[in-house]
Amino acid sequence: MIKRLIVSFISICVVMLIIAIGLDRWISWRTQDYIYDEVQELPYRQVGVVLGTAKYYRTGVINQYYLYRMQGAINAYNSGKVKYLLLSGDNALQSYNEPMTMRRDLMAAGIPSSDIVLDYAGFRTLDSIVRTRKVFDTNDFLIITQRFHCERALFIALHMGIQAQCFAVPSPKDILTVRVREIFARLGALNDLYLLKRQPRFLGPLIPIPAIHNIADDAQGYPAVTPEQLLTLQQTLAAEKKSAEKKTLTSDR
């Protein structure tokens, strides 16, 4: 009896693994025609969306994924393939601000602040892609990130009826662990799109690109979320976290 249960459990795990890999490959196949590896092959788009990631690992070591995305953004801009760079990332904590970090590094590389747009509410890939369309009023844009991330971002865009292409920047050589995690991230994206039908956590006011405005070099940037709205959002996230921790403590008793 126990042997049969073990065999059944292993069989179920194998089937689930095959399905997960199959869905992963399907997403790659579905988006392959919209990905470019060379900057000279890129079509011109007014807006290039740089998907955020941490600049450093917890150990303080520089994140190679971040460096490659910054270099890709610089190459796309300097080659005249994009006019504006929309930096979309997480800013849920005051001590962690992906868009501002990217902005500082891109400005240090010579890109003018007037051509840099900040999206502080790109908490997830889905948020970044949908907000580019609904908040920044841009329906045909270039995504800049690694290929595996390109595929998931483009799949979300296609599902939402958004036109996009992607500039696939290089990945570090040691990518196996990240690639395995990406399979689960894609399953999560499929769940968000087809079952939960999720939308971005926060949208905010419409801010078309370009818009007439002036930004000082030391200013916070081109805000998709006002300081007041960001404070409200931070309070909401803190309340959700506190509620989740309370539920965990209650269930452990």
mmCIF file of C-alpha atoms in Angstrom:
data_model
loop_
_atom_site.group_PDB
_atom_site.id
_atom_site.type_symbol
_atom_site.label_atom_id
_atom_site.label_comp_id
_atom_site.label_asym_id
_atom_site.label_seq_id
_atom_site.Cartn_x
_atom_site.Cartn_y
_atom_site.Cartn_z
ATOM 1 C CA MET A 1 0.000 0.000 0.000
ATOM 2 C CA ILE A 2 2.728 2.441 1.002
ATOM 3 C CA LYS A 3 4.742 1.505 -2.081
ATOM 4 C CA ARG A 4 1.753 2.265 -4.319
ATOM 5 C CA LEU A 5 1.280 5.645 -2.618
ATOM 6 C CA ILE A 6 4.931 6.497 -3.119
ATOM 7 C CA VAL A 7 4.781 5.517 -6.796
ATOM 8 C CA SER A 8 1.599 7.556 -7.257
ATOM 9 C CA PHE A 9 3.165 10.579 -5.565
ATOM 10 C CA ILE A 10 6.299 10.374 -7.710
ATOM 11 C CA SER A 11 4.170 9.968 -10.844
ATOM 12 C CA ILE A 12 2.146 13.077 -9.975
ATOM 13 C CA CYS A 13 5.340 15.054 -9.342
ATOM 14 C CA VAL A 14 6.786 13.952 -12.688
ATOM 15 C CA VAL A 15 3.594 14.941 -14.538
ATOM 16 C CA MET A 16 3.529 18.338 -12.816
ATOM 17 C CA LEU A 17 7.193 18.888 -13.688
ATOM 18 C CA ILE A 18 6.557 18.038 -17.342
ATOM 19 C CA ILE A 19 3.599 20.434 -17.437
ATOM 20 C CA ALA A 20 5.646 23.216 -15.811
ATOM 21 C CA ILE A 21 8.511 22.778 -18.289
ATOM 22 C CA GLY A 22 6.022 22.599 -21.161
ATOM 23 C CA LEU A 23 4.387 25.877 -20.134
ATOM 24 C CA ASP A 24 7.824 27.450 -19.725
ATOM 25 C CA ARG A 25 8.788 26.425 -23.259
ATOM 26 C CA TRP A 26 5.424 27.607 -24.620
ATOM 27 C CA ILE A 27 5.991 31.105 -23.230
ATOM 28 C CA SER A 28 9.467 31.172 -24.796
ATOM 29 C CA TRP A 29 8.083 30.061 -28.165
ATOM 30 C CA ARG A 30 5.172 32.523 -28.004
ATOM 31 C CA THR A 31 7.450 35.551 -27.526
ATOM 32 C CA GLN A 32 10.549 34.667 -29.560
ATOM 33 C CA ASP A 33 9.645 36.879 -32.538
ATOM 34 C CA TYR A 34 9.603 40.020 -30.385
ATOM 35 C CA ILE A 35 13.088 39.697 -28.868
ATOM 36 C CA TYR A 36 16.278 41.292 -30.208
ATOM 37 C CA ASP A 37 19.815 40.446 -29.099
ATOM 38 C CA GLU A 38 21.766 43.133 -30.973
ATOM 39 C CA VAL A 39 21.288 46.862 -30.483
ATOM 40 C CA GLN A 40 21.649 47.592 -34.213
ATOM 41 C CA GLU A 41 18.671 45.329 -34.945
ATOM 42 C CA LEU A 42 16.339 47.147 -32.561
ATOM 43 C CA PRO A 43 13.348 48.978 -34.037
ATOM 44 C CA TYR A 44 13.046 52.621 -33.028
ATOM 45 C CA ARG A 45 10.624 53.208 -30.159
ATOM 46 C CA GLN A 46 10.031 56.428 -28.281
ATOM 47 C CA VAL A 47 10.142 54.731 -24.875
ATOM 48 C CA GLY A 48 12.496 52.073 -23.516
ATOM 49 C CA VAL A 49 11.321 50.428 -20.288
ATOM 50 C CA VAL A 50 14.157 49.259 -18.049
ATOM 51 C CA LEU A 51 12.902 46.638 -15.599
ATOM 52 C CA GLY A 52 14.437 47.161 -12.184
ATOM 53 C CA THR A 53 16.496 44.887 -10.000
ATOM 54 C CA ALA A 54 18.715 45.431 -6.974
ATOM 55 C CA LYS A 55 22.124 46.942 -7.673
ATOM 56 C CA TYR A 56 23.782 44.841 -4.966
ATOM 57 C CA TYR A 57 23.281 41.400 -3.506
ATOM 58 C CA ARG A 58 22.807 41.157 0.256
ATOM 59 C CA THR A 59 26.504 40.390 0.555
ATOM 60 C CA GLY A 60 27.316 43.784 -0.936
ATOM 61 C CA VAL A 61 28.556 42.300 -4.216
ATOM 62 C CA ILE A 62 27.459 44.122 -7.391
ATOM 63 C CA ASN A 63 24.550 42.490 -9.212
ATOM 64 C CA GLN A 64 25.617 41.600 -12.759
ATOM 65 C CA TYR A 65 21.997 41.529 -13.928
ATOM 66 C CA TYR A 66 21.725 45.183 -12.922
ATOM 67 C CA LEU A 67 24.965 46.151 -14.689
ATOM 68 C CA TYR A 68 23.933 44.486 -17.948
ATOM 69 C CA ARG A 69 20.531 46.217 -17.886
ATOM 70 C CA MET A 70 22.132 49.602 -17.310
ATOM 71 C CA GLN A 71 24.601 49.053 -20.140
ATOM 72 C CA GLY A 72 21.781 47.885 -22.399
ATOM 73 C CA ALA A 73 19.777 51.015 -21.594
ATOM 74 C CA ILE A 74 22.804 53.227 -22.303
ATOM 75 C CA ASN A 75 23.484 51.453 -25.615
ATOM 76 C CA ALA A 76 19.845 51.680 -26.743
ATOM 77 C CA TYR A 77 19.694 55.388 -25.884
ATOM 78 C CA ASN A 78 23.068 56.364 -27.357
ATOM 79 C CA SER A 79 22.261 54.419 -30.544
ATOM 80 C CA GLY A 80 19.113 56.479 -31.020
ATOM 81 C CA LYS A 81 16.829 53.465 -30.641
ATOM 82 C CA VAL A 82 14.834 55.093 -27.827
ATOM 83 C CA LYS A 83 14.172 58.716 -26.902
ATOM 84 C CA TYR A 84 13.083 58.249 -23.282
ATOM 85 C CA LEU A 85 14.066 55.672 -20.668
ATOM 86 C CA LEU A 86 11.297 54.659 -18.264
ATOM 87 C CA LEU A 87 12.903 53.156 -15.155
ATOM 88 C CA SER A 88 10.382 50.882 -13.490
ATOM 89 C CA GLY A 89 11.134 49.268 -10.153
ATOM 90 C CA ASP A 90 10.312 48.711 -6.526
ATOM 91 C CA ASN A 91 10.201 51.608 -4.089
ATOM 92 C CA ALA A 92 8.080 50.094 -1.317
ATOM 93 C CA LEU A 93 10.671 51.022 1.328
ATOM 94 C CA GLN A 94 12.419 54.340 1.889
ATOM 95 C CA SER A 95 15.753 52.528 2.138
ATOM 96 C CA TYR A 96 15.264 50.659 -1.173
ATOM 97 C CA ASN A 97 14.645 52.638 -4.348
ATOM 98 C CA GLU A 98 15.402 50.879 -7.623
ATOM 99 C CA PRO A 99 14.291 53.698 -9.998
ATOM 100 C CA MET A 100 16.381 56.374 -8.272
ATOM 101 C CA THR A 101 19.446 54.122 -8.176
ATOM 102 C CA MET A 102 19.123 53.469 -11.896
ATOM 103 C CA ARG A 103 18.579 57.173 -12.584
ATOM 104 C CA ARG A 104 21.777 58.173 -10.770
ATOM 105 C CA ASP A 105 23.849 55.634 -12.685
ATOM 106 C CA LEU A 106 22.355 56.525 -16.067
ATOM 107 C CA MET A 107 22.880 60.248 -15.454
ATOM 108 C CA ALA A 108 26.476 59.518 -14.465
ATOM 109 C CA ALA A 109 26.813 57.827 -17.878
ATOM 110 C CA GLY A 110 25.740 61.045 -19.585
ATOM 111 C CA ILE A 111 22.013 60.521 -20.163
ATOM 112 C CA PRO A 112 20.147 63.797 -19.448
ATOM 113 C CA SER A 113 17.581 63.802 -16.656
ATOM 114 C CA SER A 114 14.976 65.246 -19.043
ATOM 115 C CA ASP A 115 14.976 61.940 -20.960
ATOM 116 C CA ILE A 116 14.632 59.767 -17.858
ATOM 117 C CA VAL A 117 11.200 58.894 -16.494
ATOM 118 C CA LEU A 118 10.693 57.193 -13.132
ATOM 119 C CA ASP A 119 8.049 54.635 -12.217
ATOM 120 C CA TYR A 120 8.162 54.043 -8.473
ATOM 121 C CA ALA A 121 5.375 51.443 -8.447
ATOM 122 C CA GLY A 122 6.880 48.716 -10.634
ATOM 123 C CA PHE A 123 6.590 46.167 -7.835
ATOM 124 C CA ARG A 124 6.225 43.234 -10.224
ATOM 125 C CA THR A 125 6.792 42.677 -13.932
ATOM 126 C CA LEU A 126 3.024 42.780 -14.489
ATOM 127 C CA ASP A 127 2.829 46.163 -12.736
ATOM 128 C CA SER A 128 5.667 47.593 -14.836
ATOM 129 C CA ILE A 129 4.207 46.479 -18.178
ATOM 130 C CA VAL A 130 0.591 47.446 -17.529
ATOM 131 C CA ARG A 131 1.509 50.766 -15.903
ATOM 132 C CA THR A 132 3.588 51.703 -18.949
ATOM 133 C CA ARG A 133 0.399 51.425 -20.984
ATOM 134 C CA LYS A 134 -2.191 52.771 -18.563
ATOM 135 C CA VAL A 135 -0.223 55.387 -16.603
ATOM 136 C CA PHE A 136 2.364 56.547 -19.121
ATOM 137 C CA ASP A 137 0.041 56.231 -22.128
ATOM 138 C CA THR A 138 2.558 54.235 -24.161
ATOM 139 C CA ASN A 139 1.356 51.225 -26.143
ATOM 140 C CA ASP A 140 4.383 50.393 -28.295
ATOM 141 C CA PHE A 141 7.616 50.329 -26.324
ATOM 142 C CA LEU A 142 10.936 48.556 -25.944
ATOM 143 C CA ILE A 143 11.609 46.490 -22.818
ATOM 144 C CA ILE A 144 15.210 46.176 -21.636
ATOM 145 C CA THR A 145 16.168 43.174 -19.506
ATOM 146 C CA GLN A 146 17.617 39.643 -19.735
ATOM 147 C CA ARG A 147 16.120 37.190 -22.257
ATOM 148 C CA PHE A 148 14.359 34.959 -19.727
ATOM 149 C CA HIS A 149 12.760 38.068 -18.221
ATOM 150 C CA CYS A 150 11.973 39.416 -21.701
ATOM 151 C CA GLU A 151 9.893 36.330 -22.408
ATOM 152 C CA ARG A 152 7.737 36.681 -19.305
ATOM 153 C CA ALA A 153 7.327 40.444 -19.730
ATOM 154 C CA LEU A 154 6.356 40.083 -23.386
ATOM 155 C CA PHE A 155 3.917 37.297 -22.606
ATOM 156 C CA ILE A 156 2.175 39.585 -20.121
ATOM 157 C CA ALA A 157 2.121 42.380 -22.710
ATOM 158 C CA LEU A 158 0.661 40.124 -25.413
ATOM 159 C CA HIS A 159 -2.027 38.845 -23.059
ATOM 160 C CA MET A 160 -2.977 42.426 -22.158
ATOM 161 C CA GLY A 161 -3.116 43.534 -25.793
ATOM 162 C CA ILE A 162 -0.024 45.710 -25.411
ATOM 163 C CA GLN A 163 2.487 46.085 -28.235
ATOM 164 C CA ALA A 164 6.067 45.657 -27.092
ATOM 165 C CA GLN A 165 9.461 44.344 -28.126
ATOM 166 C CA CYS A 166 12.430 43.483 -25.939
ATOM 167 C CA PHE A 167 16.158 44.088 -26.031
ATOM 168 C CA ALA A 168 17.672 40.968 -24.460
ATOM 169 C CA VAL A 169 20.836 42.038 -22.652
ATOM 170 C CA PRO A 170 23.441 39.463 -21.566
ATOM 171 C CA SER A 171 23.070 37.319 -18.461
ATOM 172 C CA PRO A 172 25.817 36.245 -16.046
ATOM 173 C CA LYS A 173 27.254 32.824 -16.799
ATOM 174 C CA ASP A 174 25.945 31.230 -13.600
ATOM 175 C CA ILE A 175 22.229 31.437 -14.383
ATOM 176 C CA LEU A 176 20.915 27.937 -13.574
ATOM 177 C CA THR A 177 19.394 28.825 -10.193
ATOM 178 C CA VAL A 178 17.781 31.974 -11.584
ATOM 179 C CA ARG A 179 16.435 30.050 -14.571
ATOM 180 C CA VAL A 180 14.828 27.437 -12.314
ATOM 181 C CA ARG A 181 13.197 30.225 -10.286
ATOM 182 C CA GLU A 182 11.955 31.730 -13.537
ATOM 183 C CA ILE A 183 9.888 28.605 -14.229
ATOM 184 C CA PHE A 184 7.967 29.213 -11.006
ATOM 185 C CA ALA A 185 7.729 32.932 -11.795
ATOM 186 C CA ARG A 186 6.108 32.059 -15.117
ATOM 187 C CA LEU A 187 3.641 29.739 -13.443
ATOM 188 C CA GLY A 188 2.821 32.615 -11.093
ATOM 189 C CA ALA A 189 2.327 34.939 -14.065
ATOM 190 C CA LEU A 190 -0.037 32.458 -15.728
ATOM 191 C CA ASN A 191 -1.977 32.234 -12.476
ATOM 192 C CA ASP A 192 -2.179 36.042 -12.258
ATOM 193 C CA LEU A 193 -3.301 36.437 -15.869
ATOM 194 C CA TYR A 194 -5.719 33.550 -16.364
ATOM 195 C CA LEU A 195 -7.070 32.679 -12.917
ATOM 196 C CA LEU A 196 -6.759 35.722 -10.657
ATOM 197 C CA LYS A 197 -6.872 38.270 -13.521
ATOM 198 C CA ARG A 198 -4.718 40.620 -11.479
ATOM 199 C CA GLN A 199 -4.075 44.261 -12.260
ATOM 200 C CA PRO A 200 -1.242 46.475 -10.949
ATOM 201 C CA ARG A 201 -1.325 47.132 -7.227
ATOM 202 C CA PHE A 202 -1.349 50.861 -7.911
ATOM 203 C CA LEU A 203 -2.078 52.910 -11.040
ATOM 204 C CA GLY A 204 -2.268 56.613 -10.189
ATOM 205 C CA PRO A 205 -2.818 59.581 -12.518
ATOM 206 C CA LEU A 206 -2.228 59.524 -16.271
ATOM 207 C CA ILE A 207 1.239 60.907 -17.108
ATOM 208 C CA PRO A 208 1.881 60.681 -20.867
ATOM 209 C CA ILE A 209 5.422 60.498 -22.219
ATOM 210 C CA PRO A 210 6.611 63.023 -23.202
ATOM 211 C CA ALA A 211 5.094 65.737 -21.059
ATOM 212 C CA ILE A 212 6.197 69.359 -20.734
ATOM 213 C CA HIS A 213 8.059 69.695 -17.448
ATOM 214 C CA ASN A 214 11.445 70.604 -16.041
ATOM 215 C CA ILE A 215 13.475 68.407 -13.691
ATOM 216 C CA ALA A 216 16.410 69.652 -11.678
ATOM 217 C CA ASP A 217 19.369 67.279 -11.512
ATOM 218 C CA ASP A 218 18.873 66.810 -7.762
ATOM 219 C CA ALA A 219 15.091 66.391 -7.982
ATOM 220 C CA GLN A 220 13.342 63.125 -7.218
ATOM 221 C CA GLY A 221 12.419 62.725 -10.857
ATOM 222 C CA TYR A 222 9.361 62.337 -13.017
ATOM 223 C CA PRO A 223 6.829 61.030 -10.481
ATOM 224 C CA ALA A 224 4.225 58.482 -11.471
ATOM 225 C CA VAL A 225 3.222 58.492 -7.821
ATOM 226 C CA THR A 226 3.133 61.705 -5.802
ATOM 227 C CA PRO A 227 4.809 61.718 -2.368
ATOM 228 C CA GLU A 228 1.364 61.689 -0.727
ATOM 229 C CA GLN A 229 0.200 58.730 -2.814
ATOM 230 C CA LEU A 230 3.454 56.884 -2.170
ATOM 231 C CA LEU A 231 3.055 57.405 1.599
ATOM 232 C CA THR A 232 -0.477 56.004 1.443
ATOM 233 C CA LEU A 233 0.787 53.042 -0.555
ATOM 234 C CA GLN A 234 3.605 52.372 1.928
ATOM 235 C CA GLN A 235 1.106 52.460 4.805
ATOM 236 C CA THR A 236 -1.152 50.012 2.970
ATOM 237 C CA LEU A 237 1.744 47.620 2.320
ATOM 238 C CA ALA A 238 2.819 47.840 5.970
ATOM 239 C CA ALA A 239 -0.738 47.083 7.120
ATOM 240 C CA GLU A 240 -0.945 44.093 4.763
ATOM 241 C CA LYS A 241 2.369 42.755 6.058
ATOM 242 C CA LYS A 242 1.292 43.196 9.670
ATOM 243 C CA SER A 243 -2.001 41.427 8.968
ATOM 244 C CA ALA A 244 -0.200 38.536 7.266
ATOM 245 C CA GLU A 245 2.208 38.164 10.203
ATOM 246 C CA LYS A 246 -0.710 38.171 12.628
ATOM 247 C CA LYS A 247 -2.451 35.422 10.675
ATOM 248 C CA THR A 248 0.775 33.377 10.652
ATOM 249 C CA LEU A 249 1.126 33.701 14.426
ATOM 250 C CA THR A 250 -2.500 32.725 14.928
ATOM 251 C CA SER A 251 -2.192 29.644 12.705
ATOM 252 C CA ASP A 252 0.976 28.520 14.517
ATOM 253 C CA ARG A 253 -0.776 28.376 17.877
#
